[in-house]
């Protein structure tokens, strides 16, 4: 075995989100969330898979229809993998791999069923007490996302979600409640999952129903909602630090990574501009102020974003402690993309890179892109980084003897972990930890499919909710266990 290993105390683990795996959508006093009305459309072609907007957009009529039924087949996030009833078994399985940290989210609608109540739902609070106690029993520390695509549906319907300024007060109340309640149990927090994603799927992230707004106004609506999230996120940092002095609070961004398709200066400029459109969110949350180029974009596009002096002071006073991000793939950009192949990359599409392979879902696989991302982010911010999502969505086959030989997943993760190591040891990046998405199979965010599996643990449920929900270990389970036990040494050369 190699002498090489990750730094002492490196936080190995896995990541999930309530909206995609918890189930129990109407139990324990939980309110309906935006994810509970997400319709499964059974995408058959790559074209349908790539239609993220079509797959995630929703109208009032579609919501009414969803609310009129208790169906869970076409609304699969309602059942997820039923963690709500399996949490003890699931946490034991995760702990069995030696996880140091487990990233999960609290469903806001389990604590405040509508989002606007004064008093929280005690049964919901108790549920997470039980979950955290179970994690801590195994020495596995929780890393909790406050909001991961699960705003309460009433908050979306009655207030237009994050577009309404009152959203800040509702969220602040929620944060105050959970950080007081779990002060002794949770020290690591993230505010909004992929805060930038409101631009790609405004309903899931921001509770915005696009058809309610004039088409030409909608961009302004999204950036206004984003502004409210930035203020709320800064206040969440403040409150969490007050309620839990030894806590750390991070932002979370979708680390989309783009290369220039050629070395033509026009393509390089295109790439630089695209990357700025990715970094503008973390630039704001880390430096505590809007970057000039974002304000310039508002001006050039005629977007009139309402922000008070006090908002800007709050943002400046409470920046995040660390930067977390998801990384799955990379792709290319060019000034003129006519005739070039297109590839998917986590809820966006872009030009296909001819030098790297793609997953079954068309996401291009690029471990070196992770190293490039780590270096870019660290040089830009000089604050600790945390990779909170990375993994391969693939179709798994259960062999007649029950085994699942997911060597493709092992290959993907091994290569990414090696590049992480290079970024730390060769490039001097400060990386706190790594949580794979997702250690246990769950419902896909973008396609609502169960067949797009990421886990070390297989869950026997298909796209239509058929199955026993029985959990079993894949080949990758013992592999990752060994990686953690040897602090990476088992796979470093
Ligand atoms: C991330 C999200 O962007 O990607 C997760 O934070 C999501 O919620 C993950 O599940 C993988 O995407 P998908 O669409 O394959 O589930």
XYZ file of N, CA and C in Angstrom, residues 152-298:
441
model
N -41.332 24.943 1.123
C -42.733 24.540 1.262
C -43.553 25.023 0.061
N -44.498 24.204 -0.372
C -45.284 24.566 -1.558
C -46.119 25.830 -1.311
N -46.675 25.976 -0.090
C -47.497 27.160 0.209
C -46.664 28.440 0.063
N -45.404 28.358 0.406
C -44.484 29.493 0.273
C -44.359 29.886 -1.205
N -44.372 28.877 -2.075
C -44.314 29.154 -3.518
C -45.654 29.691 -4.018
N -46.716 29.050 -3.608
C -48.048 29.393 -4.141
C -48.547 30.743 -3.626
N -48.392 30.967 -2.319
C -49.011 32.160 -1.714
C -48.101 33.381 -1.699
N -46.807 33.165 -1.859
C -45.878 34.303 -1.755
C -44.997 34.476 -2.991
N -45.129 33.591 -3.958
C -44.176 33.568 -5.080
C -42.757 33.289 -4.583
N -42.661 32.441 -3.584
C -41.365 31.966 -3.105
C -40.409 33.094 -2.763
N -39.179 32.943 -3.231
C -38.113 33.873 -2.865
C -38.241 35.235 -3.532
N -39.212 35.397 -4.398
C -39.398 36.709 -5.021
C -39.940 37.719 -3.997
N -40.690 37.212 -3.031
C -41.283 38.077 -2.009
C -40.246 38.344 -0.918
N -40.117 39.587 -0.537
C -39.117 39.956 0.478
C -39.367 39.289 1.826
N -40.631 38.959 2.087
C -40.926 38.306 3.373
C -40.251 36.941 3.492
N -39.812 36.417 2.359
C -39.105 35.125 2.373
C -37.905 35.181 3.322
N -37.266 36.346 3.397
C -36.074 36.464 4.258
C -36.477 36.205 5.714
N -37.577 36.822 6.148
C -38.009 36.641 7.549
C -38.399 35.187 7.829
N -39.094 34.584 6.865
C -39.515 33.186 7.085
C -38.294 32.279 7.236
N -37.321 32.500 6.362
C -36.140 31.628 6.388
C -35.324 31.854 7.667
N -35.208 33.120 8.045
C -34.440 33.449 9.249
C -35.067 32.774 10.477
N -36.392 32.774 10.532
C -37.060 32.121 11.666
C -36.746 30.619 11.676
N -36.815 30.037 10.504
C -36.508 28.599 10.368
C -35.065 28.310 10.816
N -34.138 29.149 10.363
C -32.727 28.930 10.703
C -32.510 29.088 12.208
N -33.170 30.081 12.781
C -33.016 30.294 14.220
C -33.506 29.063 14.994
N -34.635 28.538 14.557
C -35.192 27.364 15.245
C -34.250 26.162 15.131
N -33.791 25.877 13.932
C -32.997 24.634 13.784
C -31.596 24.783 14.399
N -31.021 25.974 14.331
C -29.663 26.090 14.893
C -29.702 26.136 16.421
N -30.803 26.612 16.998
C -30.931 26.539 18.473
C -31.148 25.080 18.883
N -32.050 24.446 18.184
C -32.444 23.086 18.552
C -31.268 22.095 18.426
N -30.495 22.234 17.358
C -29.451 21.231 17.095
C -28.050 21.747 17.425
N -27.995 22.772 18.275
C -26.706 23.422 18.575
C -25.646 22.435 19.072
N -26.070 21.454 19.829
C -25.093 20.499 20.378
C -24.790 19.366 19.408
N -25.589 19.256 18.344
C -25.466 18.073 17.474
C -24.876 18.368 16.107
N -25.070 19.598 15.623
C -24.615 19.917 14.258
C -23.720 21.151 14.286
N -22.494 20.964 13.811
C -21.541 22.086 13.822
C -21.235 22.570 12.413
N -21.519 21.749 11.421
C -21.229 22.125 10.027
C -22.530 22.339 9.272
N -22.655 23.522 8.645
C -23.908 23.871 7.974
C -23.640 24.441 6.585
N -24.592 24.232 5.684
C -24.589 24.898 4.381
C -25.920 25.631 4.274
N -25.931 26.808 3.683
C -27.193 27.555 3.616
C -28.075 27.005 2.484
N -27.814 27.417 1.228
C -28.648 26.944 0.117
C -27.859 26.001 -0.778
N -28.439 24.847 -1.075
C -27.802 23.976 -2.048
C -27.755 24.668 -3.406
N -26.600 24.663 -4.048
C -26.446 25.198 -5.406
C -27.286 26.470 -5.588
N -26.885 27.497 -4.858
C -27.676 28.734 -4.829
C -27.892 29.279 -6.246
N -26.945 29.012 -7.127
C -27.017 29.463 -8.527
C -28.133 28.771 -9.318
N -28.631 27.630 -8.809
C -29.537 26.814 -9.622
C -30.904 27.454 -9.819
N -31.181 28.532 -9.097
C -32.465 29.217 -9.282
C -32.605 29.690 -10.736
N -31.480 29.937 -11.380
C -31.486 30.386 -12.770
C -31.851 29.231 -13.715
N -31.532 28.005 -13.313
C -31.786 26.849 -14.177
C -33.122 26.183 -13.884
N -33.443 26.032 -12.588
C -34.769 25.483 -12.254
C -35.380 26.340 -11.138
N -36.003 27.442 -11.587
C -36.502 28.451 -10.644
C -37.551 27.948 -9.659
N -38.304 26.930 -10.049
C -39.344 26.454 -9.133
C -38.736 25.630 -8.010
N -37.929 24.650 -8.366
C -37.363 23.762 -7.343
C -36.509 24.525 -6.340
N -35.736 25.478 -6.855
C -34.817 26.183 -5.966
C -35.495 27.372 -5.288
N -36.273 28.099 -6.070
C -36.767 29.363 -5.540
C -38.264 29.453 -5.345
N -38.984 28.366 -5.665
C -40.440 28.416 -5.536
C -41.079 29.406 -6.504
N -40.448 29.633 -7.658
C -40.972 30.594 -8.633
C -41.738 29.856 -9.726
N -42.983 30.245 -9.927
C -43.799 29.640 -10.993
C -43.727 30.580 -12.188
N -42.940 30.166 -13.152
C -42.554 31.053 -14.254
C -43.757 31.651 -14.994
N -44.772 30.812 -15.224
C -45.913 31.275 -16.034
C -46.721 32.382 -15.354
N -46.438 32.650 -14.097
C -47.158 33.734 -13.409
C -46.609 35.112 -13.770
N -45.437 35.135 -14.399
C -44.777 36.422 -14.651
C -44.701 36.703 -16.149
N -44.703 37.989 -16.534
C -44.492 38.284 -17.953
C -43.118 37.762 -18.381
N -43.070 37.198 -19.564
C -41.839 36.551 -20.052
C -40.622 37.466 -19.934
N -40.807 38.720 -20.364
C -39.665 39.638 -20.416
C -39.229 40.086 -19.016
N -40.051 39.820 -18.003
C -39.744 40.228 -16.624
C -39.027 39.123 -15.848
N -39.078 37.900 -16.393
C -38.722 36.767 -15.546
C -37.256 36.743 -15.103
N -36.401 37.237 -15.949
C -34.987 37.256 -15.560
C -34.808 38.151 -14.316
N -35.470 39.270 -14.331
C -35.392 40.175 -13.183
C -35.956 39.494 -11.928
N -37.044 38.767 -12.122
C -37.672 38.051 -10.995
C -36.670 37.074 -10.374
N -35.978 36.332 -11.230
C -35.033 35.328 -10.714
C -33.882 35.991 -9.946
N -33.354 37.065 -10.498
C -32.230 37.720 -9.802
C -32.695 38.454 -8.541
N -33.944 38.917 -8.549
C -34.480 39.529 -7.326
C -34.608 38.457 -6.229
N -35.129 37.292 -6.635
C -35.262 36.186 -5.672
C -33.879 35.787 -5.154
N -32.932 35.758 -6.050
C -31.550 35.418 -5.664
C -31.010 36.434 -4.656
N -31.331 37.708 -4.879
C -30.866 38.723 -3.924
C -31.422 38.416 -2.531
N -32.693 38.069 -2.476
C -33.267 37.744 -1.165
C -32.557 36.531 -0.551
N -32.181 35.590 -1.390
C -31.459 34.423 -0.853
C -30.077 34.823 -0.333
N -29.425 35.740 -1.024
C -28.107 36.187 -0.551
C -28.211 36.851 0.826
N -29.232 37.689 0.995
C -29.399 38.368 2.286
C -29.741 37.320 3.357
N -30.651 36.411 2.999
C -31.060 35.374 3.956
C -29.873 34.483 4.321
N -29.027 34.204 3.349
C -27.870 33.349 3.602
C -26.897 34.046 4.556
N -26.678 35.347 4.352
C -25.780 36.094 5.244
C -26.356 36.118 6.658
N -27.678 36.314 6.757
C -28.297 36.310 8.087
C -28.217 34.924 8.718
N -28.290 33.898 7.879
C -28.169 32.527 8.401
C -26.767 32.310 8.985
N -25.760 32.886 8.329
C -24.391 32.773 8.867
C -24.341 33.453 10.233
N -24.905 34.656 10.301
C -24.900 35.423 11.568
C -25.575 34.618 12.697
N -26.793 34.169 12.413
C -27.583 33.479 13.449
C -26.909 32.178 13.879
N -26.382 31.453 12.900
C -25.758 30.164 13.228
C -24.535 30.399 14.121
N -23.746 31.412 13.782
C -22.581 31.712 14.630
C -23.013 32.128 16.042
N -24.106 32.870 16.134
C -24.584 33.291 17.465
C -25.093 32.097 18.261
N -25.856 31.242 17.579
C -26.458 30.107 18.304
C -25.468 28.973 18.548
N -24.474 28.850 17.659
C -23.489 27.757 17.792
C -22.101 28.352 17.556
N -21.482 28.898 18.599
C -20.209 29.609 18.400
C -19.119 28.769 17.726
N -19.135 27.462 17.917
C -18.072 26.659 17.285
C -18.536 26.045 15.949
N -19.494 26.696 15.307
C -19.976 26.166 14.021
C -19.217 26.778 12.847
N -19.332 26.128 11.690
C -18.815 26.674 10.440
C -19.951 26.613 9.415
N -20.096 27.688 8.669
C -21.199 27.759 7.704
C -20.636 28.025 6.309
N -21.064 27.203 5.365
C -20.550 27.349 4.002
C -21.623 27.724 2.999
N -21.182 28.235 1.858
C -22.081 28.371 0.719
C -21.931 27.096 -0.112
N -22.769 26.936 -1.106
C -22.702 25.723 -1.919
C -23.019 26.108 -3.360
N -22.092 25.827 -4.260
C -22.347 26.187 -5.652
C -22.198 24.992 -6.578
N -22.850 25.074 -7.706
C -22.702 24.050 -8.737
C -21.423 24.402 -9.476
N -20.391 23.592 -9.311
C -19.134 23.947 -9.972
C -19.156 23.406 -11.399
N -19.806 24.181 -12.241
C -19.766 23.846 -13.665
C -18.406 24.295 -14.170
N -17.797 23.473 -14.998
C -16.443 23.760 -15.471
C -16.431 23.735 -16.992
N -15.988 24.819 -17.573
C -16.001 24.934 -19.035
C -14.605 25.159 -19.569
N -14.311 24.520 -20.681
C -13.071 24.768 -21.409
C -13.421 25.485 -22.704
N -12.450 26.274 -23.196
C -12.645 26.867 -24.514
C -12.526 25.737 -25.536
N -13.433 25.687 -26.501
C -13.421 24.590 -27.471
C -12.162 24.634 -28.338
N -11.662 25.848 -28.639
C -10.396 25.989 -29.374
C -9.588 27.095 -28.702
N -8.368 27.311 -29.204
C -7.576 28.410 -28.641
C -7.803 29.735 -29.386
N -8.862 29.801 -30.171
C -9.204 31.090 -30.785
C -9.521 32.075 -29.658
N -8.961 33.277 -29.706
C -9.244 34.248 -28.634
C -10.743 34.435 -28.385
N -11.549 34.373 -29.431
C -13.005 34.537 -29.240
C -13.568 33.431 -28.337
N -13.032 32.205 -28.522
C -13.522 31.098 -27.701
C -13.025 31.220 -26.262
N -11.794 31.701 -26.123
C -11.233 31.859 -24.771
C -12.009 32.946 -24.018
N -12.344 34.003 -24.720
C -13.142 35.055 -24.095
C -14.516 34.514 -23.698
N -15.089 33.721 -24.566
C -16.396 33.113 -24.283
C -16.308 32.268 -23.002
N -15.217 31.522 -22.910
C -15.025 30.660 -21.739
C -14.869 31.512 -20.469
N -14.105 32.597 -20.574
C -13.895 33.456 -19.407
C -15.233 34.049 -18.944
N -16.012 34.467 -19.910
C -17.298 35.065 -19.536
C -18.238 34.028 -18.929
N -18.200 32.816 -19.492
C -19.052 31.767 -18.942
C -18.649 31.451 -17.492
N -17.347 31.404 -17.250
C -16.908 31.089 -15.892
C -17.282 32.199 -14.910
N -17.261 33.434 -15.372
C -17.708 34.521 -14.489
C -19.185 34.343 -14.131
N -19.951 33.830 -15.109
C -21.374 33.650 -14.816
C -21.587 32.496 -13.824
N -20.559 31.668 -13.654
C -20.639 30.597 -12.641
C -20.148 31.139 -11.295
N -19.063 31.904 -11.331
C -18.440 32.372 -10.085
C -19.170 33.540 -9.426
N -20.070 34.200 -10.152
C -20.645 35.420 -9.575
C -21.364 35.145 -8.249
N -21.884 33.940 -8.091
C -22.631 33.629 -6.867
C -21.683 33.445 -5.682
N -20.643 32.633 -5.892
C -19.697 32.452 -4.780
C -18.891 33.726 -4.565
N -18.613 34.491 -5.612
C -17.934 35.785 -5.424
C -18.738 36.628 -4.431
N -20.053 36.614 -4.587
C -20.917 37.421 -3.718
C -20.907 36.871 -2.287
N -21.026 35.567 -2.162
C -21.159 35.002 -0.813
C -19.831 34.926 -0.051
N -18.735 34.861 -0.782
C -17.439 34.776 -0.101
C -16.915 36.176 0.212
N -17.008 37.092 -0.743
C -16.496 38.448 -0.502
C -17.542 39.333 0.173
N -18.777 38.863 0.230
C -19.813 39.625 0.918
C -20.288 40.842 0.133
N -19.989 40.882 -1.126
C -20.517 41.976 -1.957
C -20.632 41.520 -3.399
N -21.531 42.168 -4.096
C -21.713 41.819 -5.500
C -20.465 42.170 -6.294
N -20.004 41.282 -7.162
C -18.896 41.671 -8.040
C -19.383 42.726 -9.047
N -18.489 43.601 -9.400
C -18.874 44.685 -10.324
C -19.443 44.143 -11.623
N -18.880 43.020 -12.096
C -19.344 42.519 -13.394
C -20.793 42.046 -13.344
N -21.249 41.600 -12.151
C -22.645 41.173 -12.047
C -23.563 42.405 -12.057
N -23.154 43.429 -11.313
C -23.959 44.660 -11.294
C -24.013 45.276 -12.689
N -22.887 45.162 -13.401
C -22.834 45.681 -14.770
C -23.816 44.924 -15.673
N -23.878 43.606 -15.453
C -24.805 42.792 -16.248
C -26.245 43.238 -15.970
N -26.577 43.487 -14.688
C -27.932 43.959 -14.347
C -28.218 45.243 -15.125
